[in-house]
Amino acid sequence: MRRRLVGCLLMAGLALTGGCRPTAPKPSAWEGFRDGFLEAYFRARPSFAVYQGRHEFDGQFPDWSDAGLRRWIAELHRWRDSAIGIDSAGLSSPERFEREYLVAQIDKDLFWNETAEWPWKNPAYYGSALDPNVYVARPYTPPATRLRALTRWLAGVPEALGQIRANLRTPLPRPYVEIGRIRFGGLIGFLSRDAPAVFAGVSDTALQHSYRAATDSAVAALKAMDDWLAAQLPHATGDFAMGPELFAKMLRETEQVDVPLAALDSLGRADLRRNREALRAACEEFAPHAPVAECVRRADLKKPAGGPIAGARAQLVLLKEFLTDAKLVSIPGQEKPEVEESPPYQRWNFAYIDIPGPYEHGLPSVYYIAPPDPNWSAAEQAEYIPGESQLLFTSVHEVWPGHFLQFLHSNRAASPFGQVFVGYAFAEGWAHYSEEMMWDAGLGKGDPLFHIGQLREALLRDARFLSAIGLHTGGMTLAQAEALFRNEAYTDAATARQQAARGTFDPAYLNYTMGKLMIRRLREDWTRSRGGRAAWQSFHDAFLSYGGPPIPLVRRAMLGPDNGSPF
């Protein structure tokens, strides 16, 4: 069952005082500490809390002032020191695991906030909190109540943007300026046109008046922010590289991966070679004697019937049937995903899924698919729409058994930490791992067309892996990264530009392949003495039960302290 935070606990160090119902079980000292941290986290990051389903935080923004950011960094250090100081002898095994999980989450936050200084360097840092879609598209309460929450959120936008603008150090790298314009500028049309249409039926005249006034103020502030960013373009730089030391620290402190960068690069290149060889073999069967690039072009010509959104809706039905019949992983619950077009400010990547958090009940998840940018050429727009086979494995990644199924498990994790904090490598590693696992389990019935679709998704993630390392530690240019996506992953020109640019402001996007490699190795090691392929479902259920901590932490829990290399 889902487990809510214990809201009646009062913290004074580790001393707890009452107020709970007499029939409630008495929480342990650790549970009080853990839940106190969660409440502190939600207060400091209310937008995050809202997406988890804690709607008492609706409409609120974090304190993004320089002083507010530094207070939060200091508070994270205090929580970390207190957690480390708790005597392990007084903790049960699950509590010791949760403490490691909590410390890992703090280390991740401290890296991005303090070490990498992302709030002062990267406009993308603010993107998730500047996303009002939860109020517009998630029907967690009647429209009038959501409109009040959205109005409060809109009223806070000008101050939030003022703090962001004051924080950002110029000159900014050009891709950072461009993602900022997509994030902030893309909201203008959404707030001006799309959101009002959703709430047109709300009959409260006074509320509608307040909403329009707040919208006008927020849109004006967003236009000013977009204009300011546009004015930065003539002075923008190519200085985005983190450097080897900071990049390696990112891997250690956000994912607990401590592997020399040269060895990590070799792992990525080996996976790229493996997938390219498999693609050549599939192409020889699909289009004998044709060059691989021509084979890929022919595969792309078979577009999904009715377009990618209609195609994805049909695919989800087939994927769930396959997953159920193959008994690859348990499906907890009866929730169903929907498929819609991405809002404009989220079209910096082809697809993503919005999944209600653990404190929501009975709400749909939405699998969003981005249309081509109308500013692209007609040829580039046509190329951007994936072929049916590639879309199938995008649907695997986002829904069955990727993100959607994974979050069905994490929302039911025994630990509240597992419900709330799902890491990048865990989530994206699982979703990407699922693509190859589903093909290996028989999805596509051996048809080389569908194998080509799976392999192209794998090559895209291999290119991300190598681009992240190259862009940030090896002097790779954006043009070279684009060429890598074009020549090694066979992407279209628009996707290559989009993905190369993403690597500058999202250096951790190597986590797709890195997470996949760690999960695959863990599966091999765990199932070796448990029946091999016959134990896949048991492995998948066990892995997903942890929620979403760093994968090396899960590896230690599943295999013990002497667990070998994560790769």
Coordinates of C-alpha atoms in Angstrom, one line a residue:
M1 CA 0.0 0.0 0.0
R2 CA 1.0 3.6 -0.5
R3 CA 2.5 5.1 2.6
R4 CA 2.0 8.8 3.4
L5 CA 4.3 11.0 5.4
V6 CA 3.6 11.1 9.1
G7 CA 2.4 14.7 9.3
C8 CA 1.8 14.9 13.0
L9 CA 5.5 14.4 14.0
L10 CA 7.3 17.3 15.7
M11 CA 11.1 17.1 15.5
A12 CA 13.5 18.3 18.2
G13 CA 16.8 16.6 17.2
L14 CA 15.6 13.0 17.4
A15 CA 13.2 13.5 20.2
L16 CA 9.6 13.0 19.1
T17 CA 6.4 14.3 20.7
G18 CA 2.9 13.2 20.2
G19 CA -0.3 14.5 18.7
C20 CA -1.0 11.3 16.7
R21 CA -4.1 9.2 17.1
P22 CA -3.6 6.7 20.0
T23 CA -4.2 3.8 17.6
A24 CA -1.4 4.8 15.3
P25 CA 1.8 2.7 15.5
K26 CA 4.6 4.6 17.3
P27 CA 7.2 5.7 14.7
S28 CA 10.9 4.8 15.3
A29 CA 13.4 7.5 15.8
W30 CA 14.7 6.9 12.3
E31 CA 11.2 7.2 10.7
G32 CA 10.8 10.5 12.4
F33 CA 14.2 11.7 11.1
R34 CA 13.4 10.5 7.6
D35 CA 10.0 12.0 7.5
G36 CA 11.3 15.2 9.0
F37 CA 13.8 15.4 6.1
L38 CA 11.0 14.8 3.5
E39 CA 8.9 17.6 5.0
A40 CA 11.9 19.9 4.9
Y41 CA 12.6 19.0 1.3
F42 CA 9.0 19.6 0.3
R43 CA 9.0 23.0 2.0
A44 CA 12.2 24.0 0.3
R45 CA 11.1 22.6 -3.1
P46 CA 7.3 23.0 -3.2
S47 CA 7.1 22.6 -7.0
F48 CA 8.6 19.1 -6.5
A49 CA 6.2 18.4 -3.7
V50 CA 3.2 19.3 -6.0
Y51 CA 4.3 16.8 -8.6
Q52 CA 4.5 14.2 -5.9
G53 CA 0.8 14.9 -5.1
R54 CA 1.3 17.2 -2.0
H55 CA -1.2 19.8 -3.1
E56 CA -1.0 21.9 0.1
F57 CA 2.1 23.3 -1.7
D58 CA 0.1 24.3 -4.8
G59 CA 1.1 27.6 -6.4
Q60 CA 4.3 28.0 -4.4
F61 CA 7.8 28.6 -5.8
P62 CA 11.1 27.8 -4.1
D63 CA 13.2 30.7 -2.8
W64 CA 15.6 31.1 -5.7
S65 CA 17.3 34.2 -4.4
D66 CA 21.0 33.9 -4.0
A67 CA 20.6 33.9 -0.2
G68 CA 17.7 31.4 -0.4
L69 CA 19.8 29.0 -2.4
R70 CA 22.7 29.2 0.0
R71 CA 20.4 28.7 3.0
W72 CA 19.2 25.5 1.3
I73 CA 22.7 24.3 0.7
A74 CA 23.6 24.9 4.4
E75 CA 20.4 23.0 5.4
L76 CA 21.3 20.0 3.3
H77 CA 24.7 19.9 4.9
R78 CA 23.1 19.9 8.4
W79 CA 20.7 17.0 7.4
R80 CA 23.6 15.0 6.0
D81 CA 25.8 15.5 9.0
S82 CA 22.9 14.4 11.3
A83 CA 22.2 11.3 9.2
I84 CA 25.8 10.2 9.2
G85 CA 25.9 10.8 13.0
I86 CA 23.1 8.4 13.8
D87 CA 24.4 5.2 15.4
S88 CA 24.0 2.3 12.9
A89 CA 23.7 -0.2 15.8
G90 CA 20.2 1.3 16.5
L91 CA 19.0 0.9 13.0
S92 CA 17.4 -2.1 11.3
S93 CA 18.7 -3.3 8.0
P94 CA 15.9 -1.5 6.0
E95 CA 16.6 1.6 8.0
R96 CA 20.3 1.5 7.3
F97 CA 19.5 1.2 3.6
E98 CA 17.2 4.2 3.8
R99 CA 19.9 6.2 5.5
E100 CA 22.2 5.4 2.6
Y101 CA 19.5 6.4 0.2
L102 CA 18.9 9.7 2.0
V103 CA 22.6 10.5 2.1
A104 CA 22.8 9.7 -1.6
Q105 CA 20.0 12.0 -2.4
I106 CA 21.6 14.9 -0.4
D107 CA 24.9 14.2 -2.1
K108 CA 23.2 14.5 -5.5
D109 CA 21.5 17.8 -4.5
L110 CA 24.7 19.2 -3.1
F111 CA 26.6 18.4 -6.3
W112 CA 24.2 20.2 -8.6
N113 CA 23.5 23.2 -6.2
E114 CA 26.9 23.7 -4.6
T115 CA 29.7 22.0 -6.5
A116 CA 28.4 22.4 -10.1
E117 CA 26.7 25.7 -9.2
W118 CA 23.9 24.9 -11.6
P119 CA 21.5 27.6 -10.3
W120 CA 24.0 30.3 -11.3
K121 CA 25.1 28.7 -14.6
N122 CA 22.3 26.8 -16.3
P123 CA 18.8 28.0 -17.1
A124 CA 17.6 24.4 -17.5
Y125 CA 18.1 24.0 -13.7
Y126 CA 14.8 25.9 -13.2
G127 CA 12.8 24.1 -15.9
S128 CA 10.9 21.5 -13.9
A129 CA 9.7 24.0 -11.3
L130 CA 8.5 26.4 -14.0
D131 CA 6.1 23.8 -15.4
P132 CA 2.4 24.6 -14.8
N133 CA 1.1 21.5 -16.6
V134 CA 0.2 19.8 -13.3
Y135 CA -2.5 22.4 -12.8
V136 CA -3.7 22.4 -16.4
A137 CA -3.6 18.7 -17.3
R138 CA -3.7 16.6 -14.1
P139 CA -7.3 16.3 -12.9
Y140 CA -6.5 15.9 -9.2
T141 CA -9.3 18.3 -8.1
P142 CA -12.1 20.2 -9.8
P143 CA -11.1 22.8 -12.4
A144 CA -12.1 25.8 -10.3
T145 CA -9.7 24.6 -7.5
R146 CA -6.9 24.0 -10.0
L147 CA -7.5 27.4 -11.5
R148 CA -7.0 29.0 -8.1
A149 CA -3.8 27.1 -7.7
L150 CA -2.6 28.1 -11.2
T151 CA -3.5 31.7 -10.5
R152 CA -1.3 31.7 -7.4
W153 CA 1.4 30.1 -9.4
L154 CA 1.1 32.7 -12.2
A155 CA 1.3 35.5 -9.6
G156 CA 4.6 34.1 -8.4
V157 CA 6.2 33.9 -11.9
P158 CA 7.5 37.5 -12.1
E159 CA 9.4 37.3 -8.8
A160 CA 10.7 33.8 -9.7
L161 CA 12.0 35.0 -13.1
G162 CA 13.6 38.0 -11.4
Q163 CA 15.5 35.7 -9.1
I164 CA 16.6 33.5 -12.0
R165 CA 17.8 36.5 -14.0
A166 CA 19.7 37.8 -11.1
N167 CA 21.4 34.5 -10.5
L168 CA 22.5 33.6 -14.0
R169 CA 26.1 34.6 -14.7
T170 CA 26.7 36.0 -18.2
P171 CA 28.0 35.4 -20.8
L172 CA 26.1 32.0 -21.0
P173 CA 27.0 29.2 -23.4
R174 CA 24.9 29.5 -26.5
P175 CA 23.0 26.1 -26.0
Y176 CA 22.1 27.3 -22.5
V177 CA 20.6 30.5 -23.9
E178 CA 18.6 28.4 -26.5
I179 CA 17.2 26.0 -23.9
G180 CA 16.3 28.9 -21.7
R181 CA 14.3 30.4 -24.6
I182 CA 12.6 27.1 -25.2
R183 CA 11.7 26.7 -21.5
F184 CA 10.7 30.3 -20.8
G185 CA 9.6 31.5 -24.2
G186 CA 7.7 28.3 -24.9
L187 CA 5.5 29.0 -21.9
I188 CA 4.1 32.2 -23.4
G189 CA 1.9 30.5 -26.0
F190 CA 0.9 27.7 -23.6
L191 CA -0.3 30.2 -20.9
S192 CA -1.9 32.6 -23.4
R193 CA -3.8 30.1 -25.5
D194 CA -3.7 26.5 -24.3
A195 CA -4.4 26.9 -20.5
P196 CA -7.3 29.4 -20.8
A197 CA -9.1 26.9 -23.1
V198 CA -8.9 24.3 -20.4
F199 CA -10.5 26.6 -17.8
A200 CA -13.1 28.3 -20.0
G201 CA -15.9 26.5 -18.3
V202 CA -15.1 27.8 -14.8
S203 CA -18.1 30.1 -14.0
D204 CA -16.5 32.1 -11.1
T205 CA -16.3 35.6 -12.7
A206 CA -14.0 37.0 -10.0
L207 CA -11.7 34.0 -10.2
Q208 CA -11.5 34.3 -14.0
H209 CA -10.7 38.0 -13.7
S210 CA -7.9 37.3 -11.2
Y211 CA -6.6 34.5 -13.5
R212 CA -6.5 36.8 -16.6
A213 CA -4.7 39.5 -14.6
A214 CA -2.1 37.0 -13.3
T215 CA -1.7 35.5 -16.7
D216 CA -1.0 38.9 -18.3
S217 CA 1.6 39.6 -15.6
A218 CA 3.3 36.2 -16.0
V219 CA 3.3 36.4 -19.8
A220 CA 4.8 39.9 -19.7
A221 CA 7.5 38.7 -17.3
L222 CA 8.2 35.6 -19.6
K223 CA 8.4 37.9 -22.6
A224 CA 10.9 40.1 -20.8
M225 CA 12.9 37.0 -19.8
D226 CA 12.9 35.7 -23.4
D227 CA 14.0 39.1 -24.7
W228 CA 16.8 39.2 -22.1
L229 CA 18.0 35.8 -23.2
A230 CA 17.7 36.8 -26.9
A231 CA 20.0 39.7 -26.1
Q232 CA 22.6 37.3 -24.7
L233 CA 23.0 35.5 -28.0
P234 CA 25.5 37.9 -29.5
H235 CA 27.7 37.4 -26.5
A236 CA 27.1 33.7 -26.0
T237 CA 30.1 31.4 -25.7
G238 CA 31.0 27.8 -26.4
D239 CA 32.3 27.4 -22.8
F240 CA 30.0 24.7 -21.5
A241 CA 32.5 21.8 -20.7
M242 CA 32.6 20.7 -17.1
G243 CA 36.1 19.3 -17.3
P244 CA 37.2 15.8 -16.4
E245 CA 37.5 16.4 -12.6
L246 CA 34.0 17.8 -12.2
F247 CA 32.5 15.3 -14.6
A248 CA 34.0 12.4 -12.7
K249 CA 32.7 13.9 -9.4
M250 CA 29.3 14.2 -11.0
L251 CA 29.3 10.4 -11.6
R252 CA 30.5 9.7 -8.0
E253 CA 28.2 12.0 -6.2
T254 CA 25.0 11.6 -8.2
E255 CA 25.2 7.9 -9.2
Q256 CA 27.9 6.4 -6.9
V257 CA 29.8 5.4 -10.0
D258 CA 33.6 5.6 -9.4
V259 CA 35.2 4.4 -12.7
P260 CA 38.0 6.0 -14.6
L261 CA 36.7 8.1 -17.5
A262 CA 38.8 6.2 -20.0
A263 CA 37.4 2.9 -18.9
L264 CA 33.8 4.4 -19.0
D265 CA 34.4 5.7 -22.5
S266 CA 35.7 2.2 -23.6
L267 CA 32.5 0.6 -22.2
G268 CA 30.4 3.0 -24.3
R269 CA 32.4 2.4 -27.4
A270 CA 32.1 -1.3 -27.0
D271 CA 28.3 -1.0 -26.6
L272 CA 28.2 1.2 -29.7
R273 CA 30.2 -1.4 -31.7
R274 CA 27.9 -4.2 -30.5
N275 CA 24.8 -2.4 -31.5
R276 CA 26.2 -1.3 -34.9
E277 CA 27.2 -4.9 -35.7
A278 CA 23.7 -6.0 -34.8
L279 CA 22.2 -3.3 -37.0
R280 CA 24.3 -4.4 -39.9
A281 CA 23.1 -7.9 -39.5
A282 CA 19.4 -6.8 -39.2
C283 CA 19.8 -4.6 -42.3
E284 CA 21.3 -7.4 -44.3
E285 CA 18.1 -9.4 -43.6
F286 CA 15.8 -6.4 -44.1
A287 CA 17.4 -4.8 -47.1
P288 CA 20.1 -7.2 -48.6
H289 CA 23.1 -5.5 -50.0
A290 CA 21.9 -2.0 -49.3
P291 CA 24.2 0.3 -47.2
V292 CA 23.1 0.6 -43.6
A293 CA 22.1 4.3 -44.0
E294 CA 19.8 3.3 -46.9
C295 CA 18.4 0.4 -44.9
V296 CA 17.6 2.8 -42.0
R297 CA 16.0 5.3 -44.5
R298 CA 13.8 2.5 -45.9
A299 CA 12.8 1.4 -42.3
D300 CA 11.8 5.0 -41.5
L301 CA 9.5 5.2 -44.5
K302 CA 7.0 2.9 -42.7
K303 CA 5.4 5.6 -40.6
P304 CA 2.9 4.8 -37.8
A305 CA -0.7 4.8 -39.1
G306 CA -2.5 8.1 -38.3
G307 CA 0.7 9.7 -37.0
P308 CA 2.9 9.1 -34.0
I309 CA 0.2 9.8 -31.3
A310 CA -2.4 7.5 -32.9
G311 CA 0.4 4.9 -33.5
A312 CA 1.6 5.0 -29.9
R313 CA -2.0 4.6 -28.6
A314 CA -2.3 1.4 -30.6
Q315 CA 1.1 0.1 -29.6
L316 CA 0.4 0.4 -25.9
V317 CA -2.4 -2.1 -26.1
L318 CA -0.1 -4.6 -27.9
L319 CA 2.8 -4.0 -25.5
K320 CA 0.8 -4.6 -22.4
E321 CA -0.6 -7.9 -23.8
F322 CA 2.9 -9.0 -24.7
L323 CA 4.3 -8.1 -21.3
T324 CA 1.5 -10.0 -19.5
D325 CA 1.8 -13.1 -21.7
A326 CA 5.6 -13.2 -21.4
K327 CA 5.6 -12.9 -17.6
L328 CA 8.6 -10.6 -17.6
V329 CA 7.6 -8.4 -14.6
S330 CA 4.6 -7.9 -12.4
I331 CA 2.1 -5.1 -13.1
P332 CA 0.9 -3.7 -9.8
G333 CA -2.4 -1.8 -10.2
Q334 CA -4.8 -1.1 -13.0
E335 CA -3.7 2.4 -14.0
K336 CA -3.7 3.2 -17.7
P337 CA -1.6 5.8 -19.6
E338 CA -2.9 8.4 -22.1
V339 CA -1.0 9.7 -25.1
E340 CA -1.0 13.4 -26.0
E341 CA 1.0 16.1 -27.9
S342 CA 3.7 17.7 -25.8
P343 CA 3.2 21.3 -24.7
P344 CA 5.4 23.8 -26.5
Y345 CA 7.9 24.4 -23.7
Q346 CA 8.6 20.7 -23.4
R347 CA 9.5 20.1 -27.1
W348 CA 13.3 19.9 -26.6
N349 CA 13.1 16.1 -26.8
F350 CA 10.8 13.8 -28.8
A351 CA 8.9 12.0 -26.0
Y352 CA 8.4 12.0 -22.2
I353 CA 5.8 10.8 -19.7
D354 CA 4.2 12.6 -16.8
I355 CA 3.3 10.2 -14.0
P356 CA 1.3 11.2 -10.9
G357 CA 3.3 10.9 -7.7
P358 CA 2.8 8.6 -4.8
Y359 CA 0.4 11.0 -3.0
E360 CA -2.0 11.1 -5.9
H361 CA -4.8 8.5 -6.4
G362 CA -6.6 7.3 -9.5
L363 CA -5.1 9.8 -11.9
P364 CA -3.9 9.1 -15.4
S365 CA -0.3 9.3 -16.6
V366 CA 0.3 11.1 -19.9
Y367 CA 2.8 10.0 -22.5
Y368 CA 3.7 13.1 -24.4
I369 CA 5.0 13.1 -28.0
A370 CA 6.5 16.3 -29.6
P371 CA 5.5 17.3 -33.1
P372 CA 8.3 18.6 -35.4
D373 CA 9.3 22.3 -35.0
P374 CA 7.4 24.3 -37.6
N375 CA 10.5 26.4 -38.1
W376 CA 12.4 23.4 -39.6
S377 CA 12.3 22.7 -43.3
A378 CA 9.6 20.4 -44.6
A379 CA 12.1 17.7 -45.2
E380 CA 13.4 17.9 -41.6
Q381 CA 9.9 17.8 -40.3
A382 CA 9.1 14.7 -42.2
E383 CA 12.3 13.0 -41.1
Y384 CA 11.7 13.9 -37.5
I385 CA 8.6 11.7 -37.3
P386 CA 9.9 8.3 -36.4
G387 CA 9.2 5.1 -38.3
E388 CA 6.7 2.6 -36.7
S389 CA 9.5 0.3 -35.5
Q390 CA 11.4 3.0 -33.8
L391 CA 8.2 4.5 -32.2
L392 CA 7.4 1.0 -30.8
F393 CA 10.6 1.0 -28.7
T394 CA 10.0 4.6 -27.7
S395 CA 6.7 3.3 -26.4
V396 CA 8.5 0.5 -24.6
H397 CA 10.8 3.1 -23.0
E398 CA 8.1 5.4 -21.9
V399 CA 5.3 3.0 -20.9
W400 CA 5.4 -0.8 -21.1
P401 CA 7.6 -1.8 -19.3
G402 CA 9.6 1.4 -19.1
H403 CA 8.9 4.5 -17.0
F404 CA 5.2 4.0 -16.5
L405 CA 5.5 0.5 -15.1
Q406 CA 8.6 1.4 -13.1
F407 CA 6.7 4.2 -11.4
L408 CA 3.8 1.9 -10.7
H409 CA 6.3 -0.1 -8.6
S410 CA 8.1 2.9 -7.1
N411 CA 4.8 4.5 -6.0
R412 CA 4.2 1.4 -4.0
A413 CA 7.7 1.0 -2.6
A414 CA 7.9 0.0 1.1
S415 CA 10.1 3.0 1.7
P416 CA 8.7 6.6 1.4
F417 CA 12.1 7.5 0.0
G418 CA 11.7 4.9 -2.7
Q419 CA 8.4 6.4 -3.6
V420 CA 9.6 10.0 -3.8
F421 CA 13.2 10.0 -5.0
V422 CA 13.8 8.1 -8.3
G423 CA 17.3 8.8 -9.7
Y424 CA 18.3 9.5 -13.3
A425 CA 20.3 6.4 -14.0
F426 CA 17.8 4.1 -12.3
A427 CA 14.8 5.5 -14.2
E428 CA 16.4 6.0 -17.6
G429 CA 18.6 3.0 -17.2
W430 CA 15.6 0.8 -16.5
A431 CA 13.6 2.3 -19.4
H432 CA 16.4 1.9 -21.9
Y433 CA 17.3 -1.6 -20.5
S434 CA 13.6 -2.5 -21.1
E435 CA 14.0 -1.9 -24.9
E436 CA 16.6 -4.6 -25.4
M437 CA 15.1 -6.9 -22.8
M438 CA 11.7 -6.8 -24.6
W439 CA 13.4 -7.6 -28.0
D440 CA 15.3 -10.5 -26.4
A441 CA 12.1 -11.8 -24.9
G442 CA 10.5 -12.0 -28.4
L443 CA 8.8 -8.6 -29.0
G444 CA 8.7 -8.2 -32.8
K445 CA 8.8 -11.9 -33.4
G446 CA 12.3 -11.7 -34.9
D447 CA 11.2 -9.3 -37.7
P448 CA 14.3 -7.4 -38.7
L449 CA 12.3 -4.2 -39.2
F450 CA 11.5 -4.1 -35.5
H451 CA 15.1 -5.1 -34.5
I452 CA 16.2 -2.0 -36.5
G453 CA 13.9 0.1 -34.4
Q454 CA 15.3 -1.2 -31.1
L455 CA 18.9 -0.9 -32.3
R456 CA 18.4 2.7 -33.4
E457 CA 17.1 3.6 -29.9
A458 CA 20.2 1.9 -28.5
L459 CA 22.6 3.7 -30.8
L460 CA 21.0 7.0 -29.9
R461 CA 21.7 6.4 -26.2
D462 CA 25.2 5.2 -27.1
A463 CA 25.8 8.5 -28.9
R464 CA 24.5 10.4 -25.9
F465 CA 26.9 8.5 -23.6
L466 CA 29.9 9.2 -25.8
S467 CA 28.9 12.8 -26.5
A468 CA 28.5 13.6 -22.8
I469 CA 32.0 12.3 -22.1
G470 CA 33.4 14.0 -25.2
L471 CA 31.7 17.3 -24.8
H472 CA 32.6 17.7 -21.2
T473 CA 36.0 16.0 -20.9
G474 CA 37.5 15.5 -24.3
G475 CA 37.2 18.8 -26.2
M476 CA 34.4 17.6 -28.5
T477 CA 32.6 20.4 -30.3
L478 CA 28.9 20.6 -31.0
A479 CA 29.6 20.0 -34.6
Q480 CA 31.5 16.8 -33.8
A481 CA 28.7 15.7 -31.5
E482 CA 26.1 16.3 -34.2
A483 CA 28.3 14.2 -36.6
L484 CA 28.4 11.4 -34.0
F485 CA 24.6 11.3 -33.9
R486 CA 24.3 11.4 -37.6
N487 CA 27.1 8.9 -38.6
E488 CA 27.0 6.4 -35.7
A489 CA 23.4 6.5 -34.6
Y490 CA 21.9 7.3 -38.0
T491 CA 19.6 10.1 -36.7
D492 CA 18.1 12.8 -38.8
A493 CA 19.7 16.2 -38.9
A494 CA 17.2 17.9 -36.6
T495 CA 17.5 15.2 -34.0
A496 CA 21.3 15.3 -34.2
R497 CA 21.2 19.1 -33.5
Q498 CA 18.7 18.7 -30.7
Q499 CA 20.6 15.8 -29.0
A500 CA 24.1 17.4 -29.3
A501 CA 22.8 20.6 -27.7
R502 CA 21.2 18.6 -24.9
G503 CA 24.5 17.2 -24.0
T504 CA 25.8 20.6 -23.1
F505 CA 23.1 21.5 -20.5
D506 CA 22.3 17.9 -19.5
P507 CA 25.7 16.2 -19.1
A508 CA 24.2 13.4 -17.1
Y509 CA 22.3 12.1 -20.2
L510 CA 24.9 9.4 -20.4
N511 CA 22.8 7.8 -17.6
Y512 CA 20.6 6.0 -20.2
T513 CA 23.4 3.7 -21.4
M514 CA 25.3 3.7 -18.1
G515 CA 22.2 2.6 -16.2
K516 CA 21.4 0.0 -18.8
L517 CA 24.8 -1.5 -18.5
M518 CA 24.7 -1.7 -14.7
I519 CA 21.2 -3.2 -14.7
R520 CA 22.2 -5.8 -17.3
R521 CA 25.3 -6.8 -15.3
L522 CA 23.3 -7.0 -12.1
R523 CA 20.7 -9.2 -13.8
E524 CA 23.4 -11.6 -15.0
D525 CA 25.1 -11.8 -11.6
W526 CA 21.8 -12.1 -9.6
T527 CA 20.1 -14.7 -11.9
R528 CA 23.3 -16.8 -12.4
S529 CA 22.5 -18.9 -9.4
R530 CA 18.7 -18.5 -9.6
G531 CA 17.8 -20.2 -12.9
G532 CA 19.1 -17.7 -15.5
R533 CA 16.3 -16.6 -17.9
A534 CA 13.7 -18.3 -15.8
A535 CA 14.5 -15.8 -13.0
W536 CA 14.0 -12.6 -15.0
Q537 CA 10.6 -11.8 -13.5
S538 CA 11.9 -12.3 -10.0
F539 CA 14.9 -10.2 -10.7
H540 CA 12.8 -7.4 -12.3
D541 CA 10.3 -7.3 -9.4
A542 CA 13.1 -7.3 -6.8
F543 CA 15.0 -4.5 -8.6
L544 CA 12.0 -2.3 -9.0
S545 CA 11.0 -2.8 -5.4
Y546 CA 13.7 -0.4 -4.2
G547 CA 12.1 2.6 -5.8
G548 CA 15.0 4.4 -7.5
P549 CA 18.3 4.8 -5.5
P550 CA 21.7 4.8 -7.2
I551 CA 22.1 1.4 -8.9
P552 CA 25.4 0.5 -7.0
L553 CA 23.4 0.9 -3.8
V554 CA 20.8 -1.6 -5.1
R555 CA 23.6 -3.9 -6.2
R556 CA 25.0 -4.0 -2.7
A557 CA 21.6 -4.7 -1.3
M558 CA 20.9 -7.6 -3.7
L559 CA 24.3 -9.2 -3.8
G560 CA 26.0 -8.2 -0.6
P561 CA 29.1 -6.3 0.1
D562 CA 31.4 -8.4 -2.1
N563 CA 29.4 -7.7 -5.2
G564 CA 32.0 -7.1 -7.9
S565 CA 32.1 -4.5 -10.6
P566 CA 28.8 -2.7 -11.5
F567 CA 29.9 -3.1 -15.2

